[in-house]
Coordinates of C-alpha atoms and ligand atoms in Angstrom, one line a residue:
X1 CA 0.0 0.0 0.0
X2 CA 0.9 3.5 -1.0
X3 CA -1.5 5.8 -2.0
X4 CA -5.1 4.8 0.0
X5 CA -8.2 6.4 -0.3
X6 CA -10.6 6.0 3.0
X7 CA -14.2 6.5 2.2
X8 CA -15.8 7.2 5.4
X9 CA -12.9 8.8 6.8
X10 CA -14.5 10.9 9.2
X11 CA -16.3 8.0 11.2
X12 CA -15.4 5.7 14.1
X13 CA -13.0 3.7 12.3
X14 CA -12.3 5.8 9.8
X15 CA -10.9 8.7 11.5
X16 CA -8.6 6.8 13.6
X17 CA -7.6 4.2 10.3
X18 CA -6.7 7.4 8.3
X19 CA -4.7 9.1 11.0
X20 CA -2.7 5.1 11.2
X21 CA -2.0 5.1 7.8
X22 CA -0.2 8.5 7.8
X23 CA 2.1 7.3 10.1
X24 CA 2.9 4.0 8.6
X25 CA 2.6 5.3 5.2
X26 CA 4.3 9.2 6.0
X27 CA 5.8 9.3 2.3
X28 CA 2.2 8.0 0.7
X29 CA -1.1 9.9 -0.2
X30 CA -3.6 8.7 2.1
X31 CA -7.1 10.6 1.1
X32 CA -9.4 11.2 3.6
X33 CA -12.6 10.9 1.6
X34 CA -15.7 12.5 3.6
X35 CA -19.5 13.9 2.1
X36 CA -20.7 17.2 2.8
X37 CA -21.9 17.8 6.4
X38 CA -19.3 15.3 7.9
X39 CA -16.0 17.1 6.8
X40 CA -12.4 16.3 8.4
X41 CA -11.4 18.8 10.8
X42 CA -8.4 19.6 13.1
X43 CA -5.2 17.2 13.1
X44 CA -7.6 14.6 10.0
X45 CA -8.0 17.4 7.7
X46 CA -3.9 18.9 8.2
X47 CA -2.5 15.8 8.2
X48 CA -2.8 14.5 4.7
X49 CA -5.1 15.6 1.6
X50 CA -8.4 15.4 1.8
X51 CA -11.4 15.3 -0.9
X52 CA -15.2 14.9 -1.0
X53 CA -16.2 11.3 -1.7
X54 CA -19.5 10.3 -1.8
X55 CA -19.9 6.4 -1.9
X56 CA -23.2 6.8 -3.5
X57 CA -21.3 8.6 -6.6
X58 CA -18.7 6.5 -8.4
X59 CA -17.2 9.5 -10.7
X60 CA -16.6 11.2 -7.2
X61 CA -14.7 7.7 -6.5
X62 CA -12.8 7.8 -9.5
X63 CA -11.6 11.4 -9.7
X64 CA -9.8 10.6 -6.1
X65 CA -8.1 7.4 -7.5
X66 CA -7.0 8.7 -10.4
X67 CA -5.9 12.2 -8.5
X68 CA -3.8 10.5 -6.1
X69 CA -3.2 7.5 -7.6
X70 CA -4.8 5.5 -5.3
X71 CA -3.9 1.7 -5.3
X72 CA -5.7 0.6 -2.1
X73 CA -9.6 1.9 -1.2
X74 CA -10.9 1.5 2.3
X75 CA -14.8 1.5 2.4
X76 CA -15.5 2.3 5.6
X77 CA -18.8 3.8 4.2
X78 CA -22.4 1.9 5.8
X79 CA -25.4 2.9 8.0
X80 CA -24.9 1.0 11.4
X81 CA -27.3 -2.0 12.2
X82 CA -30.2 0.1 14.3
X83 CA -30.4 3.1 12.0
X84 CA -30.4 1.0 9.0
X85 CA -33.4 -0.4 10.7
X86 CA -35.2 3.0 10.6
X87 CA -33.8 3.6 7.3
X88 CA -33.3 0.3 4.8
X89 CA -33.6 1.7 1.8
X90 CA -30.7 4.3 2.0
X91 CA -28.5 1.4 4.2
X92 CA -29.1 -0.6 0.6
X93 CA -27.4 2.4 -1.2
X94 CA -24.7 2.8 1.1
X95 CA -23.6 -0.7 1.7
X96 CA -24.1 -2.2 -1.6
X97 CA -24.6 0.5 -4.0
X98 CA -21.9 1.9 -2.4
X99 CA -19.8 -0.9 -3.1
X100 CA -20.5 -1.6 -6.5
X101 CA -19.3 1.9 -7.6
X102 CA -16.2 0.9 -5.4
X103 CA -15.6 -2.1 -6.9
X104 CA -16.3 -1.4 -10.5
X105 CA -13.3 1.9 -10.2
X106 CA -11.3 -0.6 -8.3
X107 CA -12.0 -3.2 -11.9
X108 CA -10.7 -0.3 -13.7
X109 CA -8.2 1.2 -12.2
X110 CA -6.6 -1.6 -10.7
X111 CA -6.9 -0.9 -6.8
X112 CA -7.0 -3.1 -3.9
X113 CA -10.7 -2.7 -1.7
X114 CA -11.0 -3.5 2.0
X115 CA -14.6 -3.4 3.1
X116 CA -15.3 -4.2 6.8
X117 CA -17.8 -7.0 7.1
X118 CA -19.6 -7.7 10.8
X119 CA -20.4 -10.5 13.5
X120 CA -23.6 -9.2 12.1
X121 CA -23.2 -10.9 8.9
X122 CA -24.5 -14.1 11.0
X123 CA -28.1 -14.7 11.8
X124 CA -30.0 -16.0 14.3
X125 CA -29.3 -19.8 13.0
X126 CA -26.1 -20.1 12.8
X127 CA -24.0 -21.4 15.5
X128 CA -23.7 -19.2 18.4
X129 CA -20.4 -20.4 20.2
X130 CA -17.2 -20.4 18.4
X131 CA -19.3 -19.3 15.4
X132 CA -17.1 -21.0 12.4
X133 CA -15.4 -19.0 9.4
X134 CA -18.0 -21.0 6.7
X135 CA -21.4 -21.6 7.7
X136 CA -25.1 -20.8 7.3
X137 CA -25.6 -17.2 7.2
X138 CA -29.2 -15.9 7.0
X139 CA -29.2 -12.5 8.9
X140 CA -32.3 -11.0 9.2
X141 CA -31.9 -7.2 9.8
X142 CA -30.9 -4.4 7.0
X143 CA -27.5 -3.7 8.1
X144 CA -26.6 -7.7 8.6
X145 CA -28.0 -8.3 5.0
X146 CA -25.8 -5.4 3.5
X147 CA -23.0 -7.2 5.2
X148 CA -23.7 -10.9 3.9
X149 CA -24.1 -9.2 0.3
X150 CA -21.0 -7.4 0.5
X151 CA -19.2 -10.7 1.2
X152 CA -20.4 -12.4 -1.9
X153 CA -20.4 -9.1 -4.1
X154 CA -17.0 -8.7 -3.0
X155 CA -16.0 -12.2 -3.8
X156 CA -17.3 -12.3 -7.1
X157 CA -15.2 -9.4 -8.4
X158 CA -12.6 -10.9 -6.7
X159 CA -13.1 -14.7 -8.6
X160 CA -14.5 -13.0 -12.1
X161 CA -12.3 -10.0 -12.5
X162 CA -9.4 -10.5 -10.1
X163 CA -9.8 -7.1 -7.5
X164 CA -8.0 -7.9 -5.0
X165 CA -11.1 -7.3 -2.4
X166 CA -10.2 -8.7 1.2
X167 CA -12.3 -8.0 4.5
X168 CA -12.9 -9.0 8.0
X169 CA -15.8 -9.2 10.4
X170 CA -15.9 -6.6 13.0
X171 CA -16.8 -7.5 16.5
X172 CA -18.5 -3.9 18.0
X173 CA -15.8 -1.8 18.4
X174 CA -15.2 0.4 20.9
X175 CA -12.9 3.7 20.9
X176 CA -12.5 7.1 22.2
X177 CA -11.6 9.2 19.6
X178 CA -15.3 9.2 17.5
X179 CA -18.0 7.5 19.4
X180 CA -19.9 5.3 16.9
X181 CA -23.4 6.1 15.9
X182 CA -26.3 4.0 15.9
X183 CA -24.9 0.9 16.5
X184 CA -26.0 -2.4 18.7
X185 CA -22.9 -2.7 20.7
X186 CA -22.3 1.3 21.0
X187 CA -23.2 0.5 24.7
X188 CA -20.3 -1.1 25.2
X189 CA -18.7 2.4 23.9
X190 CA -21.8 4.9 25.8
X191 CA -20.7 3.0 29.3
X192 CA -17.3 4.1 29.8
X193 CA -18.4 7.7 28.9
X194 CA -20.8 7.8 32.0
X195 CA -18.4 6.0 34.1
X196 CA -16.1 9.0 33.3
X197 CA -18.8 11.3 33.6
X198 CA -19.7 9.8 36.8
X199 CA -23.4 9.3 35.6
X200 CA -25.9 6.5 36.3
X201 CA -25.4 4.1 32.7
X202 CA -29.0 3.3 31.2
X203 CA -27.9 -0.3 29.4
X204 CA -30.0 -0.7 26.8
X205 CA -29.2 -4.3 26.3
X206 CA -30.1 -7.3 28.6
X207 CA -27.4 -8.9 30.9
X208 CA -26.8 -12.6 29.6
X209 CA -26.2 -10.7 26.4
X210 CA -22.8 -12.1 25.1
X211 CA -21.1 -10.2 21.9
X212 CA -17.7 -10.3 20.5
X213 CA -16.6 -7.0 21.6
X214 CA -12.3 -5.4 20.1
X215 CA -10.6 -2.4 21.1
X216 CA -10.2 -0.4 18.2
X217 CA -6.4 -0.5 18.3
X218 CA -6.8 -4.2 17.8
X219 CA -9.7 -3.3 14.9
X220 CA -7.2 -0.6 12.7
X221 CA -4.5 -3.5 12.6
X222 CA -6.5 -5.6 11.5
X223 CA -7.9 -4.3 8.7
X224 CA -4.4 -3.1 7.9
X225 CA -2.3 -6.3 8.2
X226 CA -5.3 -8.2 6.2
X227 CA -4.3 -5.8 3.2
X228 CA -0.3 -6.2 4.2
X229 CA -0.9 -9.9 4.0
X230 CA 0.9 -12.5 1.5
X231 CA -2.3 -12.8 -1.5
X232 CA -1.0 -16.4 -1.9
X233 CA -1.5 -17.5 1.7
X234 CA -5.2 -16.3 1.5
X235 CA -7.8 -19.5 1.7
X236 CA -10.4 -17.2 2.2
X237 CA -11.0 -13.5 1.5
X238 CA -14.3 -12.0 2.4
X239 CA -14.5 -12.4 5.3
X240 CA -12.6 -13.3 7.7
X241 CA -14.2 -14.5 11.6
X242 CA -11.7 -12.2 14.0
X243 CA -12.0 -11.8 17.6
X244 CA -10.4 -10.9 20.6
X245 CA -12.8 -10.8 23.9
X246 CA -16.9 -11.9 24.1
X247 CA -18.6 -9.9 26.7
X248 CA -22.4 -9.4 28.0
X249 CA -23.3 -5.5 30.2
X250 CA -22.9 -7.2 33.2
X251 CA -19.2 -8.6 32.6
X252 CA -18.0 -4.8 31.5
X253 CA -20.0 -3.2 33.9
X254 CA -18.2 -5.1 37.2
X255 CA -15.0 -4.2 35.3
X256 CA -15.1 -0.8 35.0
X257 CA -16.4 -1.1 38.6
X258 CA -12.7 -2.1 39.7
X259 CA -11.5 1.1 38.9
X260 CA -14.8 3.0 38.9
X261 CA -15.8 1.6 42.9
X262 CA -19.2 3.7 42.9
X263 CA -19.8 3.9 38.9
X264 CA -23.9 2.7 38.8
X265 CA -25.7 1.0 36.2
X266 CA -29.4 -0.3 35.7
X267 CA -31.1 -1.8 33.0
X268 CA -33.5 0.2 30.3
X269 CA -33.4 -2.8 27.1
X270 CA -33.6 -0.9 23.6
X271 CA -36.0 -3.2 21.9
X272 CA -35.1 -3.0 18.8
X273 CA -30.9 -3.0 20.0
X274 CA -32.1 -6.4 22.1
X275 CA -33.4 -8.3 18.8
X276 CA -30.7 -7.6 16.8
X277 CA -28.1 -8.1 19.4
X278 CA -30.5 -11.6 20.2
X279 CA -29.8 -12.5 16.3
X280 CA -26.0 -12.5 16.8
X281 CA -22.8 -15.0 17.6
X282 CA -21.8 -15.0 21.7
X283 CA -17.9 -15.6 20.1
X284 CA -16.5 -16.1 16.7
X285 CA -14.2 -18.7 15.9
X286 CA -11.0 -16.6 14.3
X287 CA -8.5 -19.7 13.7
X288 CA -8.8 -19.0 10.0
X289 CA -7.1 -15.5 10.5
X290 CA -4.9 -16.3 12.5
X291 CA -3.9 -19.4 10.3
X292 CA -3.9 -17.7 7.2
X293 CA -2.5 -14.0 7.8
X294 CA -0.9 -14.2 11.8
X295 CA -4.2 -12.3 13.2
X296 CA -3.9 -11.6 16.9
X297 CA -5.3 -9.6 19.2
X298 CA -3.3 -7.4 21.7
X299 CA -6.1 -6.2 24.1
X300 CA -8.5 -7.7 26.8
X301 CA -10.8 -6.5 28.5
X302 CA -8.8 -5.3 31.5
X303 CA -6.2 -3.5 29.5
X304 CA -8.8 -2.2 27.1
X305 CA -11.0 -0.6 30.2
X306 CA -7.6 0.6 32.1
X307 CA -6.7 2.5 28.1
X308 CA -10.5 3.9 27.9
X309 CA -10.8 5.2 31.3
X310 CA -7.2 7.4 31.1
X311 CA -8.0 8.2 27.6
X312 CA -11.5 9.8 28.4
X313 CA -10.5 11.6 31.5
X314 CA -7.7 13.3 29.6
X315 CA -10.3 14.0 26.6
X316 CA -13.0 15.4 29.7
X317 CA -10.3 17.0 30.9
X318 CA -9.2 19.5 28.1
Ligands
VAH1 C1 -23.2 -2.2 15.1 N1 -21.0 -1.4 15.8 O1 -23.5 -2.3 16.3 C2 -21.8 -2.1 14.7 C3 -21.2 -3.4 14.4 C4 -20.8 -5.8 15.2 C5 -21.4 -4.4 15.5 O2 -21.6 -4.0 13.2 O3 -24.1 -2.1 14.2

């Protein structure tokens, strides 16, 4: 990778993959693409160049590839799985239509494409414990069949005109730089905030709930050492089961409360967040990752809450 174009660059994983990739890649053009109303700002938009790319608009693609001679496209582009409840249609456009126009500049101008898939992709029928790499994926919510599709869409360019498409399925990801936005596991973000805040937490999900859950440290290396990885050790593409720590509210909560003694938290479940999060893998099974391209994780959940904690009381602090 040299020149990398991030669509979505101003989201949770994109603001924090772009700023990465500038300091891996210092001598490289790495384009943080954005639409209007969600512009890069401050260190994102100094950094390294910067031009509007709208997903939904493939010249808008193509002008930044050719531009900056882009040879790697992250599409971090997609409507999170509770507001693409609320709002299918446009999740549709986004997450596939999105990726079409990605894939077909990628067909003709020769890039590489990473494009996150999710624990999502799964549905409430396939195996919940140590969820394998291949099986039966039915999901039944917008978002989770944006993700499934991606998988195959991105595999057939991959097998019928040789992009070199690769991706992995995110666990919920949690971070302090952008908090994430309409998501089911954003509680798992929202919770350290109010421990920090020193607020009562209102958990929208049920305890018992078990999700794969990654620091987004883990998450950005990830998706970059996938796209680093040796093409000829690749069994499998799109996309790959990663994990790092499975979680439910009550198992975070009593963490946060060893360094958080009076932090408080009751129950209030998000209907909608409870069925989705019902629908999805307790723990994936990642052996395929780390067989095929060395994947593993760095963070648990100890060191994970000790990093969020300092991290937001600095951030509060300013
Ligand atoms: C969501 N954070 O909750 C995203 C992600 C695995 C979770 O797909 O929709």
């Amino acid at each position: 990778m040299k020149n990398v174009l991030v669509i979505g660059s101003t989201g949770q994983i994109g603001s924090e993959l772009t700023m990465k990739l500038r300091k891996i890649y210092p001598s490289g053009n790495i384009v943080a693409g954005y639409i209007k109303g969600a512009e890069p700002k401050g260190e994102l938009l100094e950094s390294g160049p910067s031009m509007e790319v709208d997903i939904t608009n493939a010249q808008q693609i193509a002008d930044a590839v050719k531009k900056y001679d882009v040879d790697t496209i992250y599409n971090l582009a997609a409507l999170l799985s509770a507001v693409a409840e609320a709002k299918p249609l446009l999740a549709w456009k986004i997450g596939i239509g999105g990726l079409m126009n990605t894939l077909e500049v990628a067909r003709e101008l020769k890039c590489a494409v990473f494009t996150p898939s999710s624990i999502g992709s799964f549905g409430p029928n396939a195996p919940k414990d140590g969820t394998p790499q291949d099986t039966i994926q039915q999901p039944r919510t917008m978002y989770c069949v944006t993700k499934v599709s991606g998988e195959l869409l991105s595999n057939y360019y991959a097998l019928k005109f040789g992009v070199d498409t690769r991706s992995v399925r995110f666990p919920g990801l949690i971070s302090y730089v952008t908090p994430p936005g309409g998501g089911t596991t954003d509680y798992a973000v929202d919770i350290y905030y109010s421990a920090v805040k020193g607020e009562k937490f209102k958990c929208p999900i049920k305890p018992g709930t078990f999700m794969d859950m990654m620091y987004m440290p883990d998450a950005l290396r990830a998706a970059i050492e996938i796209m680093e990885a040796d093409e000829s050790k690749l069994v499998h593409r799109n996309s790959f089961n990663i994990a790092s720590m499975s979680f439910d509210p009550e198992i975070i909560y009593n963490k946060i409360k060893e360094y958080v003694p009076n932090f408080e938290m009751e129950f209030e479940p998000d209907p909608l967040r409870q069925a989705i999060a019902d629908s999805w893998p307790n723990r994936l099974d990642d052996t395929c990752a780390r067989v095929e391209w060395g994947w593993k994780p760095e963070y648990d959940l100890d060191a994970m809450t000790r990093d969020m904690l300092e991290k937001l009381r600095i951030k509060f602090a300013k």
